[in-house]
mmCIF file of C-alpha atoms in Angstrom:
data_model
loop_
_atom_site.group_PDB
_atom_site.id
_atom_site.type_symbol
_atom_site.label_atom_id
_atom_site.label_comp_id
_atom_site.label_asym_id
_atom_site.label_seq_id
_atom_site.Cartn_x
_atom_site.Cartn_y
_atom_site.Cartn_z
ATOM 1 C CA MET A 1 -4.714 -3.092 -51.615
ATOM 2 C CA ALA A 2 -2.181 -0.350 -52.223
ATOM 3 C CA GLY A 3 -3.734 1.753 -49.512
ATOM 4 C CA ARG A 4 -3.538 -1.159 -47.113
ATOM 5 C CA GLU A 5 0.149 -1.669 -47.877
ATOM 6 C CA GLU A 6 0.844 2.018 -47.386
ATOM 7 C CA ILE A 7 -0.877 1.975 -43.992
ATOM 8 C CA GLN A 8 1.072 -1.164 -43.060
ATOM 9 C CA ARG A 9 4.354 0.513 -44.035
ATOM 10 C CA ALA A 10 3.350 3.631 -42.069
ATOM 11 C CA PHE A 11 2.711 1.546 -38.962
ATOM 12 C CA SER A 12 6.016 -0.317 -39.380
ATOM 13 C CA GLU A 13 7.932 2.929 -39.850
ATOM 14 C CA GLY A 14 6.193 4.438 -36.832
ATOM 15 C CA GLU A 15 7.134 1.427 -34.705
ATOM 16 C CA ARG A 16 10.808 1.735 -35.698
ATOM 17 C CA GLN A 17 10.825 5.452 -35.022
ATOM 18 C CA PHE A 18 9.084 4.972 -31.703
ATOM 19 C CA GLY A 19 11.685 2.413 -30.604
ATOM 20 C CA THR A 20 14.514 4.769 -31.578
ATOM 21 C CA LEU A 21 12.874 7.712 -29.813
ATOM 22 C CA ALA A 22 12.271 5.622 -26.687
ATOM 23 C CA VAL A 23 15.932 4.606 -26.507
ATOM 24 C CA HIS A 24 17.118 8.191 -27.047
ATOM 25 C CA ALA A 25 14.646 9.484 -24.460
ATOM 26 C CA ALA A 26 15.854 6.933 -21.882
ATOM 27 C CA LYS A 27 19.503 7.804 -22.520
ATOM 28 C CA GLY A 28 18.731 11.515 -22.327
ATOM 29 C CA PHE A 29 16.879 11.098 -19.037
ATOM 30 C CA VAL A 30 19.797 9.191 -17.512
ATOM 31 C CA LYS A 31 22.256 11.867 -18.619
ATOM 32 C CA ARG A 32 20.103 14.748 -17.388
ATOM 33 C CA ASN A 33 19.185 13.084 -14.079
ATOM 34 C CA PRO A 34 22.164 11.050 -12.845
ATOM 35 C CA ALA A 35 21.218 11.489 -9.177
ATOM 36 C CA MET A 36 17.642 10.293 -9.684
ATOM 37 C CA THR A 37 18.813 7.361 -11.802
ATOM 38 C CA SER A 38 21.370 6.408 -9.149
ATOM 39 C CA LEU A 39 18.707 6.527 -6.428
ATOM 40 C CA TRP A 40 16.417 4.359 -8.556
ATOM 41 C CA LEU A 41 19.121 1.738 -9.067
ATOM 42 C CA PHE A 42 20.127 1.892 -5.407
ATOM 43 C CA GLY A 43 16.518 1.448 -4.323
ATOM 44 C CA LEU A 44 15.955 -1.592 -6.507
ATOM 45 C CA LEU A 45 19.249 -3.290 -5.610
ATOM 46 C CA PHE A 46 19.226 -2.495 -1.904
ATOM 47 C CA GLY A 47 15.576 -3.422 -1.503
ATOM 48 C CA TYR A 48 16.127 -6.756 -3.234
ATOM 49 C CA LEU A 49 19.536 -7.736 -1.839
ATOM 50 C CA PHE A 50 19.477 -6.451 1.744
ATOM 51 C CA LYS A 51 17.860 -8.997 4.057
ATOM 52 C CA GLY A 52 18.795 -7.408 7.375
ATOM 53 C CA PHE A 53 21.490 -8.100 9.959
ATOM 54 C CA VAL A 54 21.371 -11.533 11.562
ATOM 55 C CA VAL A 55 20.520 -11.300 15.255
ATOM 56 C CA LYS A 56 22.517 -12.955 17.984
ATOM 57 C CA PRO A 57 21.050 -15.923 19.901
ATOM 58 C CA ASP A 58 20.552 -13.905 23.102
ATOM 59 C CA GLN A 59 18.759 -11.168 21.116
ATOM 60 C CA GLN A 60 16.454 -13.715 19.521
ATOM 61 C CA ILE A 61 15.701 -15.220 22.915
ATOM 62 C CA ALA A 62 14.851 -11.764 24.274
ATOM 63 C CA LEU A 63 12.549 -11.124 21.316
ATOM 64 C CA GLU A 64 10.783 -14.477 21.635
ATOM 65 C CA THR A 65 10.358 -13.959 25.378
ATOM 66 C CA SER A 66 8.804 -10.530 24.815
ATOM 67 C CA LEU A 67 6.508 -11.885 22.111
ATOM 68 C CA GLN A 68 5.350 -14.680 24.411
ATOM 69 C CA GLU A 69 4.706 -12.244 27.262
ATOM 70 C CA ALA A 70 2.739 -9.976 24.913
ATOM 71 C CA ALA A 71 0.720 -12.961 23.660
ATOM 72 C CA VAL A 72 -0.080 -13.994 27.242
ATOM 73 C CA ILE A 73 -1.375 -10.502 27.998
ATOM 74 C CA GLU A 74 -3.420 -10.346 24.794
ATOM 75 C CA ASP A 75 -4.969 -13.793 25.117
ATOM 76 C CA GLY A 76 -5.579 -13.526 28.849
ATOM 77 C CA PRO A 77 -6.168 -10.293 30.785
ATOM 78 C CA LEU A 78 -6.670 -8.141 27.691
ATOM 79 C CA ALA A 79 -9.261 -10.464 26.164
ATOM 80 C CA LEU A 80 -11.162 -10.624 29.444
ATOM 81 C CA ALA A 81 -10.955 -6.854 29.915
ATOM 82 C CA PHE A 82 -12.258 -6.294 26.395
ATOM 83 C CA GLN A 83 -15.196 -8.611 27.010
ATOM 84 C CA GLU A 84 -15.974 -6.789 30.256
ATOM 85 C CA TRP A 85 -15.816 -3.410 28.538
ATOM 86 C CA SER A 86 -18.073 -4.626 25.708
ATOM 87 C CA ARG A 87 -20.632 -5.884 28.238
ATOM 88 C CA ARG A 88 -20.601 -2.667 30.275
ATOM 89 C CA ASP A 89 -20.639 -0.448 27.193
ATOM 90 C CA GLU A 90 -23.634 -2.337 25.793
ATOM 91 C CA ARG A 91 -25.468 -1.896 29.114
ATOM 92 C CA TYR A 92 -24.693 1.839 29.117
ATOM 93 C CA ARG A 93 -26.003 2.264 25.574
ATOM 94 C CA SER A 94 -29.157 0.358 26.410
ATOM 95 C CA LEU A 95 -29.850 2.783 29.293
ATOM 96 C CA LYS A 96 -28.936 5.905 27.368
ATOM 97 C CA GLY A 97 -31.798 7.866 25.852
ATOM 98 C CA TRP A 98 -31.783 9.903 22.694
ATOM 99 C CA PHE A 99 -30.972 13.183 24.417
ATOM 100 C CA SER A 100 -30.702 12.272 28.094
ATOM 101 C CA CYS A 101 -28.856 10.052 30.546
ATOM 102 C CA ASP A 102 -30.294 9.643 34.064
ATOM 103 C CA ALA A 103 -28.393 8.702 37.225
ATOM 104 C CA LYS A 104 -28.519 4.971 36.459
ATOM 105 C CA CYS A 105 -27.233 5.669 32.968
ATOM 106 C CA GLN A 106 -24.419 7.841 34.375
ATOM 107 C CA ARG A 107 -23.311 5.046 36.707
ATOM 108 C CA ALA A 108 -23.284 2.622 33.762
ATOM 109 C CA LYS A 109 -21.233 5.124 31.761
ATOM 110 C CA THR A 110 -18.719 5.465 34.589
ATOM 111 C CA GLU A 111 -18.357 1.689 34.802
ATOM 112 C CA ALA A 112 -17.930 1.443 31.003
ATOM 113 C CA ASP A 113 -15.274 4.178 31.034
ATOM 114 C CA ARG A 114 -13.432 2.443 33.852
ATOM 115 C CA ALA A 115 -13.499 -0.841 31.939
ATOM 116 C CA PHE A 116 -12.244 0.929 28.815
ATOM 117 C CA ASP A 117 -9.376 2.480 30.777
ATOM 118 C CA GLU A 118 -8.415 -1.016 31.901
ATOM 119 C CA VAL A 119 -8.384 -2.182 28.290
ATOM 120 C CA ARG A 120 -6.161 0.726 27.282
ATOM 121 C CA SER A 121 -3.815 0.066 30.188
ATOM 122 C CA LEU A 122 -3.390 -3.580 29.209
ATOM 123 C CA GLU A 123 -2.874 -2.586 25.563
ATOM 124 C CA ARG A 124 -0.099 -0.218 26.608
ATOM 125 C CA GLU A 125 1.496 -2.994 28.668
ATOM 126 C CA ARG A 126 1.318 -5.398 25.705
ATOM 127 C CA ASP A 127 2.773 -2.795 23.335
ATOM 128 C CA SER A 128 5.544 -2.074 25.830
ATOM 129 C CA ARG A 129 6.564 -5.736 25.877
ATOM 130 C CA LEU A 130 6.525 -5.829 22.062
ATOM 131 C CA ARG A 131 8.601 -2.646 21.887
ATOM 132 C CA GLU A 132 11.174 -4.041 24.306
ATOM 133 C CA GLY A 133 11.533 -7.231 22.278
ATOM 134 C CA ARG A 134 11.819 -5.419 18.969
ATOM 135 C CA ALA A 135 14.330 -2.948 20.392
ATOM 136 C CA SER A 136 16.507 -5.876 21.497
ATOM 137 C CA VAL A 137 17.013 -7.013 17.877
ATOM 138 C CA GLY A 138 17.032 -3.591 16.222
ATOM 139 C CA LEU A 139 15.273 -1.976 13.308
ATOM 140 C CA TRP A 140 17.839 -3.151 10.734
ATOM 141 C CA SER A 141 17.663 -6.782 11.807
ATOM 142 C CA THR A 142 16.203 -9.576 9.699
ATOM 143 C CA PHE A 143 13.003 -9.263 11.738
ATOM 144 C CA GLY A 144 12.677 -5.535 11.084
ATOM 145 C CA ILE A 145 13.457 -5.783 7.362
ATOM 146 C CA SER A 146 11.015 -8.664 7.013
ATOM 147 C CA GLU A 147 8.264 -6.489 8.504
ATOM 148 C CA VAL A 148 9.210 -3.634 6.156
ATOM 149 C CA LYS A 149 8.842 -5.851 3.096
ATOM 150 C CA ASP A 150 5.571 -7.333 4.338
ATOM 151 C CA ASN A 151 4.205 -3.825 4.881
ATOM 152 C CA PHE A 152 5.281 -2.758 1.401
ATOM 153 C CA TRP A 153 3.554 -5.646 -0.368
ATOM 154 C CA LYS A 154 0.423 -5.030 1.670
ATOM 155 C CA ALA A 155 0.518 -1.344 0.677
ATOM 156 C CA LEU A 156 1.045 -2.301 -2.970
ATOM 157 C CA GLY A 157 -1.932 -4.626 -2.764
ATOM 158 C CA LYS A 158 -4.083 -1.825 -1.383
ATOM 159 C CA GLY A 159 -3.015 0.427 -4.268
ATOM 160 C CA ASN A 160 -3.924 -2.243 -6.823
ATOM 161 C CA ASP A 161 -7.266 -2.846 -5.127
ATOM 162 C CA PHE A 162 -7.977 0.895 -5.245
ATOM 163 C CA ALA A 163 -7.279 0.982 -8.996
ATOM 164 C CA LYS A 164 -9.494 -2.046 -9.670
ATOM 165 C CA ARG A 165 -12.328 -0.718 -7.537
ATOM 166 C CA MET A 166 -12.280 2.746 -9.117
ATOM 167 C CA THR A 167 -12.048 1.270 -12.626
ATOM 168 C CA MET A 168 -15.087 -0.892 -11.915
ATOM 169 C CA TRP A 169 -17.071 2.213 -10.971
ATOM 170 C CA ASP A 170 -15.742 4.050 -14.029
ATOM 171 C CA ALA A 171 -16.870 1.177 -16.249
ATOM 172 C CA MET A 172 -20.364 1.307 -14.754
ATOM 173 C CA PHE A 173 -20.667 5.042 -15.400
ATOM 174 C CA MET A 174 -19.139 4.770 -18.876
ATOM 175 C CA MET A 175 -21.792 2.227 -19.864
ATOM 176 C CA PHE A 176 -24.430 4.925 -19.418
ATOM 177 C CA ASP A 177 -22.379 7.525 -21.268
ATOM 178 C CA ARG A 178 -23.432 8.159 -24.852
ATOM 179 C CA ASP A 179 -20.473 7.437 -27.074
ATOM 180 C CA ASP A 180 -20.343 6.325 -30.701
ATOM 181 C CA SER A 181 -16.831 4.876 -30.488
ATOM 182 C CA GLY A 182 -18.154 1.326 -30.103
ATOM 183 C CA ALA A 183 -16.826 -1.575 -28.055
ATOM 184 C CA VAL A 184 -13.190 -0.988 -29.033
ATOM 185 C CA GLY A 185 -13.370 2.672 -28.064
ATOM 186 C CA PHE A 186 -15.016 1.730 -24.784
ATOM 187 C CA LEU A 187 -12.263 -0.763 -23.964
ATOM 188 C CA LEU A 188 -9.524 1.715 -24.850
ATOM 189 C CA ARG A 189 -11.087 4.407 -22.678
ATOM 190 C CA LEU A 190 -11.415 1.897 -19.868
ATOM 191 C CA LEU A 191 -7.761 0.870 -20.274
ATOM 192 C CA PHE A 192 -6.509 4.442 -20.024
ATOM 193 C CA GLN A 193 -8.846 5.096 -17.092
ATOM 194 C CA PHE A 194 -7.371 2.065 -15.320
ATOM 195 C CA LEU A 195 -3.848 3.396 -15.894
ATOM 196 C CA ALA A 196 -4.872 6.761 -14.404
ATOM 197 C CA ASN A 197 -6.472 5.016 -11.411
ATOM 198 C CA LEU A 198 -3.389 2.839 -10.983
ATOM 199 C CA THR A 199 -1.199 5.950 -10.859
ATOM 200 C CA LEU A 200 -3.365 7.352 -8.050
ATOM 201 C CA GLY A 201 -3.308 3.964 -6.340
ATOM 202 C CA MET A 202 0.495 3.868 -6.404
ATOM 203 C CA ILE A 203 0.650 7.358 -4.891
ATOM 204 C CA SER A 204 -1.582 6.135 -2.072
ATOM 205 C CA THR A 205 0.683 3.068 -1.786
ATOM 206 C CA LEU A 206 3.698 5.255 -1.068
ATOM 207 C CA CYS A 207 1.737 7.346 1.455
ATOM 208 C CA TYR A 208 0.509 4.233 3.268
ATOM 209 C CA PHE A 209 3.967 2.657 3.173
ATOM 210 C CA GLY A 210 5.612 5.844 4.458
ATOM 211 C CA TRP A 211 3.268 5.959 7.426
ATOM 212 C CA GLY A 212 3.948 2.284 8.086
ATOM 213 C CA LEU A 213 7.699 2.955 8.148
ATOM 214 C CA TYR A 214 7.204 5.708 10.708
ATOM 215 C CA SER A 215 5.076 3.418 12.883
ATOM 216 C CA LEU A 216 7.614 0.613 12.563
ATOM 217 C CA ALA A 217 10.507 2.867 13.577
ATOM 218 C CA SER A 218 8.511 3.936 16.625
ATOM 219 C CA GLU A 219 7.636 0.341 17.536
ATOM 220 C CA TYR A 220 11.288 -0.691 17.358
ATOM 221 C CA GLY A 221 12.323 2.194 19.601
ATOM 222 C CA ALA A 222 14.624 3.807 17.041
ATOM 223 C CA SER A 223 16.242 7.168 17.737
ATOM 224 C CA PHE A 224 15.178 10.212 15.723
ATOM 225 C CA LEU A 225 18.203 10.152 13.404
ATOM 226 C CA GLY A 226 18.165 6.364 13.104
ATOM 227 C CA GLY A 227 14.453 6.352 12.343
ATOM 228 C CA LEU A 228 14.843 9.166 9.804
ATOM 229 C CA LEU A 229 17.650 7.329 7.996
ATOM 230 C CA PHE A 230 15.593 4.136 7.992
ATOM 231 C CA TRP A 231 12.557 6.003 6.615
ATOM 232 C CA LEU A 232 14.531 7.715 3.846
ATOM 233 C CA VAL A 233 16.336 4.561 2.711
ATOM 234 C CA PHE A 234 13.233 2.442 2.433
ATOM 235 C CA MET A 235 11.109 5.206 0.941
ATOM 236 C CA VAL A 236 13.716 5.321 -1.837
ATOM 237 C CA CYS A 237 13.433 1.540 -2.192
ATOM 238 C CA GLY A 238 9.633 1.640 -2.227
ATOM 239 C CA SER A 239 9.550 4.536 -4.699
ATOM 240 C CA ALA A 240 11.959 2.715 -7.026
ATOM 241 C CA VAL A 241 9.821 -0.431 -7.047
ATOM 242 C CA VAL A 242 6.605 1.551 -7.549
ATOM 243 C CA ALA A 243 8.141 3.597 -10.387
ATOM 244 C CA THR A 244 9.369 0.422 -12.113
ATOM 245 C CA TYR A 245 6.040 -1.341 -11.637
ATOM 246 C CA LEU A 246 4.079 1.655 -12.860
ATOM 247 C CA GLY A 247 6.363 2.143 -15.854
ATOM 248 C CA LEU A 248 5.992 -1.493 -16.915
ATOM 249 C CA ILE A 249 2.209 -1.449 -16.541
ATOM 250 C CA ILE A 250 1.788 1.867 -18.364
ATOM 251 C CA GLY A 251 4.198 0.757 -21.094
ATOM 252 C CA GLY A 252 2.344 -2.524 -21.477
ATOM 253 C CA GLY A 253 -1.002 -0.743 -21.512
ATOM 254 C CA GLY A 254 0.211 1.656 -24.191
ATOM 255 C CA ALA A 255 1.460 -1.270 -26.280
ATOM 256 C CA VAL A 256 -1.897 -3.027 -25.962
ATOM 257 C CA GLY A 257 -3.721 0.150 -26.962
ATOM 258 C CA TYR A 258 -1.459 0.615 -29.991
ATOM 259 C CA PHE A 259 -1.919 -3.020 -31.051
ATOM 260 C CA VAL A 260 -5.709 -2.722 -30.826
ATOM 261 C CA VAL A 261 -5.767 0.509 -32.849
ATOM 262 C CA LYS A 262 -3.511 -1.071 -35.466
ATOM 263 C CA GLN A 263 -5.661 -4.180 -35.808
ATOM 264 C CA VAL A 264 -8.883 -2.168 -36.012
ATOM 265 C CA THR A 265 -7.399 0.103 -38.653
ATOM 266 C CA MET A 266 -6.183 -2.809 -40.768
ATOM 267 C CA ALA A 267 -9.523 -4.599 -40.418
ATOM 268 C CA SER A 268 -11.414 -1.494 -41.515
ATOM 269 C CA LEU A 269 -9.264 -1.298 -44.666
ATOM 270 C CA GLU A 270 -10.131 -4.888 -45.536
ATOM 271 C CA ASP A 271 -13.825 -4.047 -45.267
#
């Protein structure tokens, strides 16, 4: 019983010391890195509070008109051209041999290429209409910021899916790994493996989101400097959210791991 009480006191003392060390470490980080801390706060606040500039009625009309024109192209000529290309491409592939293509096959290939060029031409026309409409409202408008946030949450979802998928594979391989740590040890290893996979997933989130910002700036017809400023601002916002999310998950995972170790240790003393 005395040994159990000593272990309990040791855990309690460790928890108090850990809390004190965590607070001191946070304060020290803020003092040593004021610029990084300021960027983190700016990213969280700006990303949450800024909704975009409200567009004028004539700008919204121009955007809606462009979207309707693009939809007409996509649902009409583009859909028909895609069907025609699919039909001609299928015919070409049916005539094509393993290592040869006779005159009939070459004619089918030419027709398929011509149909594909038509598809690409209509796609460029559709994208041009979309670009004109988006340029009329601007990258910093409510429409542009809404697309930025949608892209970020999609990227975050992809990062989470990556972590879950990789952890599932890790769990399958760990089941065949000889280890005498038991079920608790297995779960702890799996928890820390998930945290490592989540870190990689969040890195991929930022890469995917960064590429999406570049594509969005291009689609809205932003200038080089305007697009660069837009990319930098929202990469800071995305990085701040990812860092906060990752810190909370890792902190929570560490707390769960500590709680499990504590309970197992106390249970073993009772036995």
